[in-house]
PDB file of C-alpha atoms in Angstrom:
ATOM      1  CA  MET K   1    -102.718  58.930   6.858  1.00  0.00           C
ATOM      2  CA  PHE K   2    -100.946  59.086   3.486  1.00  0.00           C
ATOM      3  CA  ALA K   3    -103.446  56.717   1.906  1.00  0.00           C
ATOM      4  CA  SER K   4    -106.257  59.082   2.836  1.00  0.00           C
ATOM      5  CA  LYS K   5    -104.483  61.678   0.692  1.00  0.00           C
ATOM      6  CA  GLY K   6    -104.217  59.296  -2.269  1.00  0.00           C
ATOM      7  CA  LEU K   7    -100.580  58.301  -1.798  1.00  0.00           C
ATOM      8  CA  THR K   8     -99.512  54.661  -1.956  1.00  0.00           C
ATOM      9  CA  ALA K   9     -96.563  52.884  -0.352  1.00  0.00           C
ATOM     10  CA  SER K  10     -94.900  52.980  -3.780  1.00  0.00           C
ATOM     11  CA  ASP K  11     -95.410  56.751  -3.945  1.00  0.00           C
ATOM     12  CA  LEU K  12     -93.755  57.151  -0.542  1.00  0.00           C
ATOM     13  CA  THR K  13     -90.876  54.897  -1.561  1.00  0.00           C
ATOM     14  CA  VAL K  14     -90.170  56.882  -4.712  1.00  0.00           C
ATOM     15  CA  LEU K  15     -90.608  60.247  -2.966  1.00  0.00           C
ATOM     16  CA  SER K  16     -88.044  59.125  -0.382  1.00  0.00           C
ATOM     17  CA  GLY K  17     -85.591  59.170  -3.281  1.00  0.00           C
ATOM     18  CA  ALA K  18     -85.378  62.919  -2.703  1.00  0.00           C
ATOM     19  CA  HIS K  19     -82.866  61.881  -0.029  1.00  0.00           C
ATOM     20  CA  THR K  20     -80.382  61.388  -2.848  1.00  0.00           C
ATOM     21  CA  ILE K  21     -79.496  65.027  -2.105  1.00  0.00           C
ATOM     22  CA  GLY K  22     -78.923  66.587   1.269  1.00  0.00           C
ATOM     23  CA  GLN K  23     -77.378  65.997   4.646  1.00  0.00           C
ATOM     24  CA  ALA K  24     -78.528  64.964   8.097  1.00  0.00           C
ATOM     25  CA  GLN K  25     -77.326  65.958  11.516  1.00  0.00           C
ATOM     26  CA  CYS K  26     -75.625  63.363  13.681  1.00  0.00           C
ATOM     27  CA  GLN K  27     -78.409  63.493  16.265  1.00  0.00           C
ATOM     28  CA  PHE K  28     -80.787  62.013  13.670  1.00  0.00           C
ATOM     29  CA  PHE K  29     -78.629  59.033  12.649  1.00  0.00           C
ATOM     30  CA  ARG K  30     -76.563  58.277  15.768  1.00  0.00           C
ATOM     31  CA  THR K  31     -78.849  55.478  16.946  1.00  0.00           C
ATOM     32  CA  ARG K  32     -78.690  53.837  13.529  1.00  0.00           C
ATOM     33  CA  ILE K  33     -74.900  53.775  13.233  1.00  0.00           C
ATOM     34  CA  TYR K  34     -74.283  52.665  16.816  1.00  0.00           C
ATOM     35  CA  ASN K  35     -77.169  50.294  17.510  1.00  0.00           C
ATOM     36  CA  GLU K  36     -78.733  48.854  14.374  1.00  0.00           C
ATOM     37  CA  THR K  37     -77.640  45.592  12.790  1.00  0.00           C
ATOM     38  CA  ASN K  38     -78.982  46.038   9.244  1.00  0.00           C
ATOM     39  CA  ILE K  39     -76.126  48.378   8.384  1.00  0.00           C
ATOM     40  CA  ASP K  40     -72.903  47.917   6.446  1.00  0.00           C
ATOM     41  CA  THR K  41     -70.153  47.882   9.086  1.00  0.00           C
ATOM     42  CA  ASN K  42     -67.694  49.905   6.986  1.00  0.00           C
ATOM     43  CA  PHE K  43     -70.363  52.526   6.344  1.00  0.00           C
ATOM     44  CA  ALA K  44     -71.160  52.721  10.065  1.00  0.00           C
ATOM     45  CA  ALA K  45     -67.466  53.050  10.924  1.00  0.00           C
ATOM     46  CA  THR K  46     -67.058  55.902   8.439  1.00  0.00           C
ATOM     47  CA  ARG K  47     -70.065  57.744   9.839  1.00  0.00           C
ATOM     48  CA  LYS K  48     -68.793  57.275  13.399  1.00  0.00           C
ATOM     49  CA  THR K  49     -65.733  59.394  12.532  1.00  0.00           C
ATOM     50  CA  THR K  50     -67.976  62.469  12.255  1.00  0.00           C
ATOM     51  CA  CYS K  51     -70.689  61.379  14.673  1.00  0.00           C
ATOM     52  CA  PRO K  52     -69.320  60.425  18.090  1.00  0.00           C
ATOM     53  CA  ALA K  53     -71.341  58.347  20.524  1.00  0.00           C
ATOM     54  CA  THR K  54     -72.006  61.540  22.494  1.00  0.00           C
ATOM     55  CA  GLY K  55     -71.821  65.155  21.410  1.00  0.00           C
ATOM     56  CA  GLY K  56     -71.465  66.467  17.900  1.00  0.00           C
ATOM     57  CA  ASN K  57     -75.223  66.564  17.429  1.00  0.00           C
ATOM     58  CA  THR K  58     -75.070  69.082  14.594  1.00  0.00           C
ATOM     59  CA  ASN K  59     -72.238  67.388  12.684  1.00  0.00           C
ATOM     60  CA  LEU K  60     -73.388  66.606   9.159  1.00  0.00           C
ATOM     61  CA  ALA K  61     -73.198  63.582   6.882  1.00  0.00           C
ATOM     62  CA  PRO K  62     -74.582  63.181   3.353  1.00  0.00           C
ATOM     63  CA  LEU K  63     -77.826  61.243   3.029  1.00  0.00           C
ATOM     64  CA  GLU K  64     -76.401  59.366   0.050  1.00  0.00           C
ATOM     65  CA  THR K  65     -72.798  58.214  -0.353  1.00  0.00           C
ATOM     66  CA  LEU K  66     -72.110  57.946  -4.091  1.00  0.00           C
ATOM     67  CA  THR K  67     -73.298  61.237  -5.604  1.00  0.00           C
ATOM     68  CA  PRO K  68     -74.646  63.305  -2.693  1.00  0.00           C
ATOM     69  CA  THR K  69     -75.021  66.516  -4.713  1.00  0.00           C
ATOM     70  CA  ARG K  70     -76.672  65.010  -7.813  1.00  0.00           C
ATOM     71  CA  PHE K  71     -80.302  64.007  -8.156  1.00  0.00           C
ATOM     72  CA  ASP K  72     -80.160  60.385  -9.286  1.00  0.00           C
ATOM     73  CA  ASN K  73     -81.079  56.855  -8.220  1.00  0.00           C
ATOM     74  CA  ASN K  74     -77.958  56.111  -6.145  1.00  0.00           C
ATOM     75  CA  TYR K  75     -79.964  56.547  -2.935  1.00  0.00           C
ATOM     76  CA  TYR K  76     -81.550  53.183  -3.722  1.00  0.00           C
ATOM     77  CA  ALA K  77     -78.170  51.544  -4.349  1.00  0.00           C
ATOM     78  CA  ASP K  78     -77.177  52.689  -0.867  1.00  0.00           C
ATOM     79  CA  LEU K  79     -80.289  51.067   0.598  1.00  0.00           C
ATOM     80  CA  VAL K  80     -79.615  47.768  -1.191  1.00  0.00           C
ATOM     81  CA  ASN K  81     -76.084  47.853   0.224  1.00  0.00           C
ATOM     82  CA  ARG K  82     -77.374  48.623   3.751  1.00  0.00           C
ATOM     83  CA  ARG K  83     -75.964  52.168   3.657  1.00  0.00           C
ATOM     84  CA  GLY K  84     -79.127  54.126   4.331  1.00  0.00           C
ATOM     85  CA  LEU K  85     -78.148  56.884   6.738  1.00  0.00           C
ATOM     86  CA  LEU K  86     -81.515  57.249   8.430  1.00  0.00           C
ATOM     87  CA  HIS K  87     -83.529  54.425   9.965  1.00  0.00           C
ATOM     88  CA  SER K  88     -86.590  55.701   8.091  1.00  0.00           C
ATOM     89  CA  ASP K  89     -84.706  55.256   4.815  1.00  0.00           C
ATOM     90  CA  GLN K  90     -83.259  51.800   5.438  1.00  0.00           C
ATOM     91  CA  VAL K  91     -86.645  50.441   6.491  1.00  0.00           C
ATOM     92  CA  LEU K  92     -87.626  50.710   2.800  1.00  0.00           C
ATOM     93  CA  PHE K  93     -85.179  47.866   2.094  1.00  0.00           C
ATOM     94  CA  ASN K  94     -85.249  45.533   5.045  1.00  0.00           C
ATOM     95  CA  GLY K  95     -87.159  42.412   4.074  1.00  0.00           C
ATOM     96  CA  GLY K  96     -90.476  44.176   3.502  1.00  0.00           C
ATOM     97  CA  SER K  97     -92.979  44.970   0.810  1.00  0.00           C
ATOM     98  CA  GLN K  98     -90.902  47.712  -0.839  1.00  0.00           C
ATOM     99  CA  ASP K  99     -87.693  45.695  -1.336  1.00  0.00           C
ATOM    100  CA  SER K 100     -88.420  44.818  -4.963  1.00  0.00           C
ATOM    101  CA  LEU K 101     -89.226  48.425  -5.848  1.00  0.00           C
ATOM    102  CA  VAL K 102     -86.060  49.691  -4.141  1.00  0.00           C
ATOM    103  CA  ARG K 103     -84.014  47.078  -6.000  1.00  0.00           C
ATOM    104  CA  SER K 104     -85.682  48.086  -9.266  1.00  0.00           C
ATOM    105  CA  TYR K 105     -84.940  51.790  -8.757  1.00  0.00           C
ATOM    106  CA  SER K 106     -81.354  51.021  -7.776  1.00  0.00           C
ATOM    107  CA  GLY K 107     -80.725  49.676 -11.273  1.00  0.00           C
ATOM    108  CA  ASN K 108     -83.107  51.762 -13.367  1.00  0.00           C
ATOM    109  CA  SER K 109     -82.689  55.529 -13.183  1.00  0.00           C
ATOM    110  CA  ALA K 110     -85.261  56.131 -15.934  1.00  0.00           C
ATOM    111  CA  ALA K 111     -87.975  54.315 -13.970  1.00  0.00           C
ATOM    112  CA  PHE K 112     -87.045  56.230 -10.819  1.00  0.00           C
ATOM    113  CA  SER K 113     -87.162  59.586 -12.616  1.00  0.00           C
ATOM    114  CA  LYS K 114     -90.493  58.831 -14.290  1.00  0.00           C
ATOM    115  CA  ASP K 115     -92.142  57.545 -11.117  1.00  0.00           C
ATOM    116  CA  PHE K 116     -90.695  60.362  -8.992  1.00  0.00           C
ATOM    117  CA  ALA K 117     -92.173  62.978 -11.319  1.00  0.00           C
ATOM    118  CA  ALA K 118     -95.586  61.306 -11.229  1.00  0.00           C
ATOM    119  CA  ALA K 119     -95.553  61.024  -7.430  1.00  0.00           C
ATOM    120  CA  MET K 120     -94.523  64.672  -7.079  1.00  0.00           C
ATOM    121  CA  VAL K 121     -97.530  65.677  -9.174  1.00  0.00           C
ATOM    122  CA  LYS K 122     -99.775  63.595  -6.893  1.00  0.00           C
ATOM    123  CA  LEU K 123     -98.183  65.188  -3.835  1.00  0.00           C
ATOM    124  CA  GLY K 124     -98.616  68.657  -5.315  1.00  0.00           C
ATOM    125  CA  ASN K 125    -102.306  68.014  -5.936  1.00  0.00           C
ATOM    126  CA  ILE K 126    -103.036  67.380  -2.250  1.00  0.00           C
ATOM    127  CA  SER K 127    -105.083  70.235  -0.914  1.00  0.00           C
ATOM    128  CA  PRO K 128    -103.371  72.270   1.792  1.00  0.00           C
ATOM    129  CA  LEU K 129    -104.889  72.594   5.236  1.00  0.00           C
ATOM    130  CA  THR K 130    -107.078  75.649   5.534  1.00  0.00           C
ATOM    131  CA  GLY K 131    -108.876  77.371   8.343  1.00  0.00           C
ATOM    132  CA  SER K 132    -107.966  77.278  11.990  1.00  0.00           C
TER     133      SER K 132
END
């Protein structure tokens, strides 16, 4: 689907870095913190304090732990340390094809910024849906 629009796996990995800012509701990360094994146990325990096993669906947690209100490359450091809040984030660093890129971005903010800008331009050039 994304490939048909000219986006590569690397583009999607760098665009996911937008999750360096923002928050998610408990209902979207509960399964990760209670059931997944590729997660830092201290991180999961911290998130469980605001996201109970039941209820609290709209309780919020930051998508990135180090600098959640600054656009930077710390999102990738979280992934390397198994502190991705969402399953869809952590899958980028979980023994797959994007691990080396995630590791690279975690230590190189200039590369992340440059690649993010280029991928945003590609994303912006995708034609919108038209018609019915």
